[in-house]
Coordinates of C-alpha atoms in Angstrom, one line a residue:
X28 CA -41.4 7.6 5.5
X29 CA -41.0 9.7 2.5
X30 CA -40.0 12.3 4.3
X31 CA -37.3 10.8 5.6
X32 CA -36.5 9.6 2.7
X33 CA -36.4 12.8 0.9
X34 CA -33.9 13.8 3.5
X35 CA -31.6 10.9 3.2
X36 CA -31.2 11.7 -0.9
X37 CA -30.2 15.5 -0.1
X38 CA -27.6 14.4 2.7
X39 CA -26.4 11.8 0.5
X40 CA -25.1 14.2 -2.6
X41 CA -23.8 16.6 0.6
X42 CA -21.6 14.3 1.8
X43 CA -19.9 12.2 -0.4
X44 CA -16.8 14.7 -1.1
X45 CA -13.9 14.0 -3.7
X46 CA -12.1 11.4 -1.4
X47 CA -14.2 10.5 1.1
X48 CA -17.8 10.8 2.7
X49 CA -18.2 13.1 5.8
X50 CA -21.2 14.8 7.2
X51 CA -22.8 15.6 10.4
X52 CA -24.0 12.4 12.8
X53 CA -27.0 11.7 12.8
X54 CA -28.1 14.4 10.3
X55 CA -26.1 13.8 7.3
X56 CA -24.3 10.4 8.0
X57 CA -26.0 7.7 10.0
X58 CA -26.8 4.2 10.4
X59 CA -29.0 3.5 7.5
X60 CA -26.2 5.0 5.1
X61 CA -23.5 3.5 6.2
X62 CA -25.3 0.1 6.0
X63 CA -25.8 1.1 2.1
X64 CA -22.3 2.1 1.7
X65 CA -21.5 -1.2 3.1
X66 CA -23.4 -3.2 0.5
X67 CA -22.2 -0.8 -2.5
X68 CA -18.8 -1.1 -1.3
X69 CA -18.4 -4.7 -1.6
X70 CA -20.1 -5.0 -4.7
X71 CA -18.1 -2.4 -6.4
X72 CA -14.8 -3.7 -5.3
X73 CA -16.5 -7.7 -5.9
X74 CA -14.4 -7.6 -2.4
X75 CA -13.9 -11.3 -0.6
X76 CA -12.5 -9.8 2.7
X77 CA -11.7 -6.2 3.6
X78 CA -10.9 -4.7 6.7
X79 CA -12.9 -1.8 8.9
X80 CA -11.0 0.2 11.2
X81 CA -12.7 3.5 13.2
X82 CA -11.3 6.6 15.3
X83 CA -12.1 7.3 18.5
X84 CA -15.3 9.5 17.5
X85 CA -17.9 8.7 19.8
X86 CA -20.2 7.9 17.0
X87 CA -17.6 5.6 15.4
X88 CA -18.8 2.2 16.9
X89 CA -22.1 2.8 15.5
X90 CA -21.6 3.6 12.0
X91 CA -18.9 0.7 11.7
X92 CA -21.8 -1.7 12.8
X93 CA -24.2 -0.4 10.4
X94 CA -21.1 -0.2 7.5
X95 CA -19.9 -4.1 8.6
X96 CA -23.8 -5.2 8.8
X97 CA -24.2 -3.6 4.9
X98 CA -20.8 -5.4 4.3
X99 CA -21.5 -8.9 5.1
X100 CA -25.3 -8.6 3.8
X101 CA -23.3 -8.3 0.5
X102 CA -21.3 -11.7 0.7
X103 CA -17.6 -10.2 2.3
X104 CA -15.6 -11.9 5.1
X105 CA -14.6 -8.8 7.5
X106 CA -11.9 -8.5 9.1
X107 CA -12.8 -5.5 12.4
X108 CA -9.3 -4.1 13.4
X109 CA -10.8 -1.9 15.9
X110 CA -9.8 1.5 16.5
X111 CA -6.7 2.4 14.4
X112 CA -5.1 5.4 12.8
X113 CA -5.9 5.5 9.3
X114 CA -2.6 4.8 8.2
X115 CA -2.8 1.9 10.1
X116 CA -5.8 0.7 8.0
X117 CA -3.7 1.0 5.1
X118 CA -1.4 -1.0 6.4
X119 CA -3.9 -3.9 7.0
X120 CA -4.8 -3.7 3.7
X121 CA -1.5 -3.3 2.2
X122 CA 0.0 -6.0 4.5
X123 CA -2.6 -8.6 4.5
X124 CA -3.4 -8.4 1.1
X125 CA -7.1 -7.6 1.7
X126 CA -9.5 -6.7 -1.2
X127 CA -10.0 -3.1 0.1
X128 CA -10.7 -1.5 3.6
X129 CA -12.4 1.4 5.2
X130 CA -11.9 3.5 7.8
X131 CA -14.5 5.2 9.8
X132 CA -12.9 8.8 10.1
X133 CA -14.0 12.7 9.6
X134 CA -9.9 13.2 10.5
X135 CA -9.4 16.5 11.4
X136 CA -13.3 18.2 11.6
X137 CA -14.9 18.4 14.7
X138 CA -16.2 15.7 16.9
X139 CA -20.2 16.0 15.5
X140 CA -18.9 14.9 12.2
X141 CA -18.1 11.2 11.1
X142 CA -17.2 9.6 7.4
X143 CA -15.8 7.4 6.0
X144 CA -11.9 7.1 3.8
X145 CA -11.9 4.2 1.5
X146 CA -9.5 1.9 -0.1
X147 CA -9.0 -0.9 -2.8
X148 CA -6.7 -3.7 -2.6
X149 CA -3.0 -3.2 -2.0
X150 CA -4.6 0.1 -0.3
X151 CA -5.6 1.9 -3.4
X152 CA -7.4 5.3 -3.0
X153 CA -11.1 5.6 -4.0
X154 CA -12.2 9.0 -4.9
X155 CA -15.4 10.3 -6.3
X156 CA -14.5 9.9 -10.3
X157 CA -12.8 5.5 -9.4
X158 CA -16.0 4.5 -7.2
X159 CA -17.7 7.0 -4.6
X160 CA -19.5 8.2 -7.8
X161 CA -21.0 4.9 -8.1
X162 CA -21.6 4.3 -4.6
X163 CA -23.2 8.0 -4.1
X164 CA -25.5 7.5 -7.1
X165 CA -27.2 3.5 -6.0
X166 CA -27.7 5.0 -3.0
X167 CA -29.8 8.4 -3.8
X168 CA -31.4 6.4 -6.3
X169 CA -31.8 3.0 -4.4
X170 CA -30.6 0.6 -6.6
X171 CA -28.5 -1.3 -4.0
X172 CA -26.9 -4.2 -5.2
X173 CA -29.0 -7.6 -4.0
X174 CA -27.8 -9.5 -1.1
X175 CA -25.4 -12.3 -1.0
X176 CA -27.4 -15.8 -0.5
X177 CA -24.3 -16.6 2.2
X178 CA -24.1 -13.9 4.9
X179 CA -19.7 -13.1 5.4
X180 CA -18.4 -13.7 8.4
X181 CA -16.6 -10.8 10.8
X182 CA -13.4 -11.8 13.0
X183 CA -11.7 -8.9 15.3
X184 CA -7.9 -8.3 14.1
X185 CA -5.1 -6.7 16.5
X186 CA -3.2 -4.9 13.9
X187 CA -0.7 -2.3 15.9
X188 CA 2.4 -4.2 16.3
X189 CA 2.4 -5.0 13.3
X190 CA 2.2 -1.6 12.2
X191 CA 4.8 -0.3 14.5
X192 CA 7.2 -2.5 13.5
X193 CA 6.3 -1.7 9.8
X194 CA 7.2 1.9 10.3
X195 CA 10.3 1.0 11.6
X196 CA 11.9 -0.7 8.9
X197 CA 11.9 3.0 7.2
X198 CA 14.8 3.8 9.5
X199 CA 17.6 2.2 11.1
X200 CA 16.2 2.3 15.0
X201 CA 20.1 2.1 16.5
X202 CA 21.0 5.4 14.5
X203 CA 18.4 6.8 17.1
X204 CA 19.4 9.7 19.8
X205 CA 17.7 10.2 23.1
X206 CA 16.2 13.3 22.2
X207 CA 13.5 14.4 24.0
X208 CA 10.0 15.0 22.0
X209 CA 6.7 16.9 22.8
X210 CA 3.7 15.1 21.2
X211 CA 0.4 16.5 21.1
X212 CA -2.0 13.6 19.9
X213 CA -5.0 15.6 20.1
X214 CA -6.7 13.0 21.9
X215 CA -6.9 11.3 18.7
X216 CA -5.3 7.9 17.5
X217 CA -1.7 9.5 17.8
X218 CA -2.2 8.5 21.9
X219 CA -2.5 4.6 20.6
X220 CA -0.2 4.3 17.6
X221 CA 2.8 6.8 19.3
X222 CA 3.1 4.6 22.2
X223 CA 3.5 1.4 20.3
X224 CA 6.3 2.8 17.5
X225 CA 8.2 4.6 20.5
X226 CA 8.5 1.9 22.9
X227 CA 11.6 0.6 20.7
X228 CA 13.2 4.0 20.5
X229 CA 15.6 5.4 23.5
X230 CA 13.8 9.0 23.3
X231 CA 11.9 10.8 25.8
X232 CA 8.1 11.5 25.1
X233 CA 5.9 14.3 26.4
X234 CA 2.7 13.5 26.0
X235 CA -0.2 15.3 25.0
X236 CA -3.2 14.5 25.3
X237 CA -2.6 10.6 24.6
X238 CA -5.9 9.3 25.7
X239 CA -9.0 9.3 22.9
X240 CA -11.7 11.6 23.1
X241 CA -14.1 12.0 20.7
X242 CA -15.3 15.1 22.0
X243 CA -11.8 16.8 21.6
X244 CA -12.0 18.1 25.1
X245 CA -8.5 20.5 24.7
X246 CA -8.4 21.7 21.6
X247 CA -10.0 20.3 18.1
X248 CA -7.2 17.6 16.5
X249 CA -6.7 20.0 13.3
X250 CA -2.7 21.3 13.3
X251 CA -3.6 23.3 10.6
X252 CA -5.1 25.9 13.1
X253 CA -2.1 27.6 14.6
X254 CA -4.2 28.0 17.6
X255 CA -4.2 24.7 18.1
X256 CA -0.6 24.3 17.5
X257 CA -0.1 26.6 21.1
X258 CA -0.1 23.6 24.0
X259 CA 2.6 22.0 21.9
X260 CA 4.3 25.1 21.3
X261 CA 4.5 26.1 25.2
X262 CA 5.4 22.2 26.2
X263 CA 8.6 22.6 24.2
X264 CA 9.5 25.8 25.8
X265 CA 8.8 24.2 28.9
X266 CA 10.7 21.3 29.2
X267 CA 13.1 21.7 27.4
X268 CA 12.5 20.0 24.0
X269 CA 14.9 18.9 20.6
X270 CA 11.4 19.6 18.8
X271 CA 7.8 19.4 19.2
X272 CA 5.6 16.9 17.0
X273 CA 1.5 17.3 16.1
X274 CA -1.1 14.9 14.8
X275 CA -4.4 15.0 13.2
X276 CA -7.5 13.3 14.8
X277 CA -7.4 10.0 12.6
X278 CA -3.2 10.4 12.6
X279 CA -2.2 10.3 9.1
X280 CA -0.6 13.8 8.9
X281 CA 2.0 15.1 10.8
X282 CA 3.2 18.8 11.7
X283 CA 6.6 19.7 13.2
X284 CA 7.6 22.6 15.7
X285 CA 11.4 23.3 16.2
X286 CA 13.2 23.7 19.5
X287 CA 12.6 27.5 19.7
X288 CA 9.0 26.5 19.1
X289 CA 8.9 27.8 15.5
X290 CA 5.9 26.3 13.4
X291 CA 7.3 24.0 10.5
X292 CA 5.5 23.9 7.4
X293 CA 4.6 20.4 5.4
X294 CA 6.3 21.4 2.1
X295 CA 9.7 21.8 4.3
X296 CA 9.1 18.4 5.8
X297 CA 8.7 17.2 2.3
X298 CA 12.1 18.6 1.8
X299 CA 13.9 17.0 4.7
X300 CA 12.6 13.7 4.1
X301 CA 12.8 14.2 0.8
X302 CA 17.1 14.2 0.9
X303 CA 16.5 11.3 3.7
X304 CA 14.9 9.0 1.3
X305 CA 17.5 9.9 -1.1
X306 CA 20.0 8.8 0.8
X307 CA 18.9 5.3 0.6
X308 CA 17.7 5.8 -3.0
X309 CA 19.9 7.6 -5.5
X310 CA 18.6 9.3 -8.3
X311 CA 15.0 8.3 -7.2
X312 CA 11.8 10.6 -8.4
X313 CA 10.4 12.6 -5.5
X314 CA 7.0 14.1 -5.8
X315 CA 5.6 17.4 -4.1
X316 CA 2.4 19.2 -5.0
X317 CA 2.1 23.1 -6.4
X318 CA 1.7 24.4 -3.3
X319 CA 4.6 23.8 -1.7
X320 CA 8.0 25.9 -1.3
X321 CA 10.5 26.1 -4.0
X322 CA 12.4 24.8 -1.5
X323 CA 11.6 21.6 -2.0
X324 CA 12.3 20.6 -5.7
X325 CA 16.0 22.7 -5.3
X326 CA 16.3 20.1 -2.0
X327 CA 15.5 16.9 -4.1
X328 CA 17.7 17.9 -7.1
X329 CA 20.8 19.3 -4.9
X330 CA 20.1 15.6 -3.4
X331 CA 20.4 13.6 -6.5
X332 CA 16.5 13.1 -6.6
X333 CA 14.3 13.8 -9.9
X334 CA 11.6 16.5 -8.5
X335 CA 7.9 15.7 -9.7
X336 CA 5.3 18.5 -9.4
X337 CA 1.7 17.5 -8.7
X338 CA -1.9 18.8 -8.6
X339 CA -3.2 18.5 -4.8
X340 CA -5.2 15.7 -4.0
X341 CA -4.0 12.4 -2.1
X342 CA -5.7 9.9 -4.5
X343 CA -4.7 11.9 -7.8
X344 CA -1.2 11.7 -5.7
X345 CA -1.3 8.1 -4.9
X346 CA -1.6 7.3 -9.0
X347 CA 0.7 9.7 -10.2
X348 CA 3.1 8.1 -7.8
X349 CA 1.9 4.2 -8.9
X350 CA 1.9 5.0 -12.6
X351 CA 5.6 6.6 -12.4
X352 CA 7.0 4.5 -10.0
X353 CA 7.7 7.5 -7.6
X354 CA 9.8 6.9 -4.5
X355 CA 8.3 9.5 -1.8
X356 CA 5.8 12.3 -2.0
X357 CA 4.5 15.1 0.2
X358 CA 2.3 17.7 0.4
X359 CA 1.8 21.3 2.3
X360 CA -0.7 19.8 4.1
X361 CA 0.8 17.5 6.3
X362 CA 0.4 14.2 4.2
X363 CA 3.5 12.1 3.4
X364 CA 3.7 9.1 0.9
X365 CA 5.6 6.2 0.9
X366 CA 6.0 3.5 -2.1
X367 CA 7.1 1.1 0.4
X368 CA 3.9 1.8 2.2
X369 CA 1.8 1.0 -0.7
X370 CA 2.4 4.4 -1.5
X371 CA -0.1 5.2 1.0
X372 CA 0.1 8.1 3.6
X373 CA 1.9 7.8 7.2
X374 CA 2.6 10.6 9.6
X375 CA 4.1 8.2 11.6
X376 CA 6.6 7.2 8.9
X377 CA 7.7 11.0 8.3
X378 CA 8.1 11.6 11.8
X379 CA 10.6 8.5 11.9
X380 CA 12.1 10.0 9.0
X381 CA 12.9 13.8 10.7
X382 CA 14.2 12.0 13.6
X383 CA 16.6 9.2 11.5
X384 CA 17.8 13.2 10.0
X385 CA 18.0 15.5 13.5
X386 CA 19.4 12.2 15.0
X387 CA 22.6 12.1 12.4
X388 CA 23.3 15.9 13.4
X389 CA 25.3 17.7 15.9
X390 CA 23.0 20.7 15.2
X391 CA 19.4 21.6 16.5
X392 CA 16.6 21.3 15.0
X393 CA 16.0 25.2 13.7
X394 CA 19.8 24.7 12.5
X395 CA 19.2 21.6 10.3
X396 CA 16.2 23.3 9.0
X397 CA 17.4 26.2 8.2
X398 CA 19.1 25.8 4.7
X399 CA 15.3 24.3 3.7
X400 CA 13.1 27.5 5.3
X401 CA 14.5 30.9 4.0
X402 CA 11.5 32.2 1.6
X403 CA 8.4 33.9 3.3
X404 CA 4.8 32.3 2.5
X405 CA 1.4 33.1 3.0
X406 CA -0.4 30.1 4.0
X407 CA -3.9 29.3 2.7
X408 CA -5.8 32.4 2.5
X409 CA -9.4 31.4 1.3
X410 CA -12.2 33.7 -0.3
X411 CA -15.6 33.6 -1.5
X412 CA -16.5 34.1 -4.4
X413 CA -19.7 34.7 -6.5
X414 CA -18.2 33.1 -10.3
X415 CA -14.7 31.7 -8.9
X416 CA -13.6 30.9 -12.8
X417 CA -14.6 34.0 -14.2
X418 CA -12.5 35.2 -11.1
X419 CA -9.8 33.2 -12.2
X420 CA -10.1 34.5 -16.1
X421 CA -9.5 37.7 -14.5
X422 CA -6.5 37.3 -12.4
X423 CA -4.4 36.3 -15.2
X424 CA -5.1 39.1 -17.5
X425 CA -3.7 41.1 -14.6
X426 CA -0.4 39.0 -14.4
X427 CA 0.5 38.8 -18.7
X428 CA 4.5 39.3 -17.7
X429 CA 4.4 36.2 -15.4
X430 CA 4.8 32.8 -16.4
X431 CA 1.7 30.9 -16.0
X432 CA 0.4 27.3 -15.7
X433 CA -3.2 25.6 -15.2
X434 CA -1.9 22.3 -13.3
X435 CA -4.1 22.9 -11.0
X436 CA -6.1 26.2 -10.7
X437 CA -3.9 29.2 -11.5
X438 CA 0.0 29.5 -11.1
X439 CA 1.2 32.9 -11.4
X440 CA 5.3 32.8 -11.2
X441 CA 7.7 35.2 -10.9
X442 CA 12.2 35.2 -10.4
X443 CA 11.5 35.8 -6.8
X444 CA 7.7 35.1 -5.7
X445 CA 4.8 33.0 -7.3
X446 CA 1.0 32.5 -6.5
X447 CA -1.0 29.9 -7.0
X448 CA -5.1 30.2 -6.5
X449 CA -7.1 27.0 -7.0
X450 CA -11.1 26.4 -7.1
X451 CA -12.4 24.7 -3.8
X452 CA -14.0 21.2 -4.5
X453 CA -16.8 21.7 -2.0
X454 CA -17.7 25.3 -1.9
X455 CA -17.8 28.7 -3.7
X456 CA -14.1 29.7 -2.8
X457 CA -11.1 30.4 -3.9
X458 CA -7.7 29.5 -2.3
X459 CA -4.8 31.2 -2.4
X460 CA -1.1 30.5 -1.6
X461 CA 1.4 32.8 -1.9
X462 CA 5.4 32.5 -1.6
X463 CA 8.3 35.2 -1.8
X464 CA 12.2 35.1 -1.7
X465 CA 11.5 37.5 1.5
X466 CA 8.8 38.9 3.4
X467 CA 8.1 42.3 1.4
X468 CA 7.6 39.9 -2.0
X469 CA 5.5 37.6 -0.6
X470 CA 3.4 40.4 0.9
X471 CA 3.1 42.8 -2.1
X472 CA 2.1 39.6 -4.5
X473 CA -0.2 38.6 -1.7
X474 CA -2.0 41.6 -1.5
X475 CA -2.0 42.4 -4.9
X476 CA -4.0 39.6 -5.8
X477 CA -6.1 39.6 -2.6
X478 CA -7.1 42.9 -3.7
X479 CA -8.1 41.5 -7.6
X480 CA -10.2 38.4 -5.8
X481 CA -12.2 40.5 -3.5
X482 CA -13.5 43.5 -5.1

């Protein structure tokens, strides 16, 4: 037994992460701590009701068992909502004013991992430094909060309709075209929550992989990876597409292909729904993080729309966007924010969005996109490193001509090209993202600080 229990305190500082908890089932997540983080949870939050939802990982059922068991031992009422994207669990709590809400998700990672995303009332992030902290440290040090004397009750909750016709109200649904849409769900939630929002639209699907699968059978459920990106790519080629859309495993980000089957970056989908939400709301604050284009804070102001550069993060995100009253946000990464969504995150709202804009033109999809997409960027580029902020000390000596800022990590700008390079939270690495006014810019600023981080 202490074995095991010397095991369990390891796994538990592994896996509880800045915004969530993830690890590898049975070895790092399990049963026993989800039952914990059930109890913790409810006594941190001093929660009545919340809601549990789960993807379609085959370990899912399981760990939400264990998580509702800890839950109710701790006095709450839950309510089980069943499998549901995680946007949809925001939703629930948003919608039916619910004390707080977790979903049982590892999102995009492979189908041997599991976690958990976590939420307070009027679905309020959690992160490590407003909670997880304090649920990571009863646990390794097994100071659980007592039981309730009155065990909560659990009742089942069918929540999708009232989701999809949520995400509707973000656009008018008779603006709509027929166009005809490739979706590749990943054999995530996308196959569940698609179906429902589309079934009051006039436009053609072509499904991908709708139907869950845990064990990712076709490709893993992470757009990021551009080879994962390449069944959607040739389905739009194939028949015939207006564009081509991609979801994450638990569904909360989205990512866009045109009609020629060009890849379409987050921070330009920021931009395009950034001048769509202007349209309905002059003058409005729009946020985007530091990594995205400078296309997007010349879109927002061209727009009318006050631009609002953040750190990355979706929970420091979420605040900055509840403290300052901020109308929309977005990030490179594929994760859109809505005020009217609790200022949660919905890839299903954004894609609503893009087709509300491609709908309104005569032009395709490349054409509409093309005043948004003309600078050249690196994508992510990660490396390890042995002392990442000495690293980072270094770099900027090299760069004394360029302006520089410390929002988050290093930002290195330039007239025509900028860099930023930010510490991992999880590992010994350093990320770097790098963006010119054309290919040659992008490549020489690239290289030149590739070249300072690795030697």
């Amino acid at each position: 037994m202490g074995e095991l229990r010397a095991k369990t305190v390891l796994t538990v500082t592994d896996i509880f992460k800045s915004y969530d908890v993830r690890g590898l089932f049975p070895a790092e997540i399990n049963e026993e701590i989800a039952y914990k983080i059930g109890r913790c949870f409810v006594a941190l939050l001093n929660a009545r009701t919340i809601a549990v939802g789960r993807d379609m990982r085959m370990s899912g059922v399981q760990l939400a068992s264990a998580f509702i068991s800890g839950a109710t031992d701790s006095g709450a009422d839950v309510v089980d909502i069943g499998m549901v994207s995680t946007d949809a669990l925001y939703f629930a709590v948003g919608h039916y004013q619910y004390d707080g809400g977790v979903m049982i998700t590892a999102s995009h990672n492979p189908g041997q991992y599991n976690g958990m995303k976590f939420t307070g009332a009027e679905a309020a992030a959690i992160s490590l430094e407003t909670g997880l902290g304090t649920i990571r440290d009863q646990i390794e040090s097994n100071t659980l909060p007592a039981k309730s004397s009155a065990k909560g009750n659990v009742v089942e909750k069918f929540v999708l309709k009232d989701f999809a016709n949520h995400c509707l109200k973000f656009i008018d649904p008779k603006s709509i075209k027929p166009l005809k849409i490739a979706i590749d769900a990943g054999n995530g939630m996308a196959g569940m929550i698609v179906p429902q929002v589309f079934q009051e639209l006039p436009c053609e699907i072509i499904p991908l992989y709708f139907e869950p699968d845990g064990n990712f059978p076709n490709h893993p459920a992470n757009p990021l990876e551009p080879e994962n990106m390449l069944a959607l790519q040739d389905a739009v080629i194939k028949h015939k597409c207006d564009f081509g859309v991609a979801f994450d495993g638990d569904a909360d980000r989205m990512f866009l292909v045109d009609e020629k089957a060009n890849l379409i970056g987050g921070d330009i989908v920021t931009a395009l729904v950034s001048i769509n939400t202007l349209r309905r709301n002059s003058a409005a604050k729009i946020l985007y993080n530091l990594i995205c284009s400078r296309s997007v804070p010349e879109a927002i102001e061209k727009h009318g729309g006050i631009a609002r550069r953040s750190p990355v993060g979706h929970s420091l995100i979420k605040k900055i966007m509840r403290d300052e009253d901020i109308c929309f946000g977005g990030e490179h990464s594929g994760h859109f924010y809505f005020k009217d969504n609790w200022y949660a995150d919905s890839g299903i709202i954004a894609l609503l969005q893009c087709l509300e804009v491609f709908s309104e033109s005569d032009k395709a999809v490349s054409q509409v996109l093309a005043p948004l997409n003309g600078r050249c960027r690196s994508g992510e580029i990660n490396s390890k490193v042995a002392d990442a902020r000495a690293k980072l000390q270094e770099i900027e000596a090299s760069f004394q001509d360029a302006e520089i800022d410390h929002l988050d990590g290093l930002t290195i700008s330039y007239a025509n090209w900028w860099a930023n390079i930010r510490l991992s939270n999880t590992e010994p690495l350093l990320r770097l993202n790098v963006e010119g006014d054309n290919d040659d810019l992008m490549k020489s600023g690239r290289d030149r600080i590739l070249e300072l981080i690795r030697r």
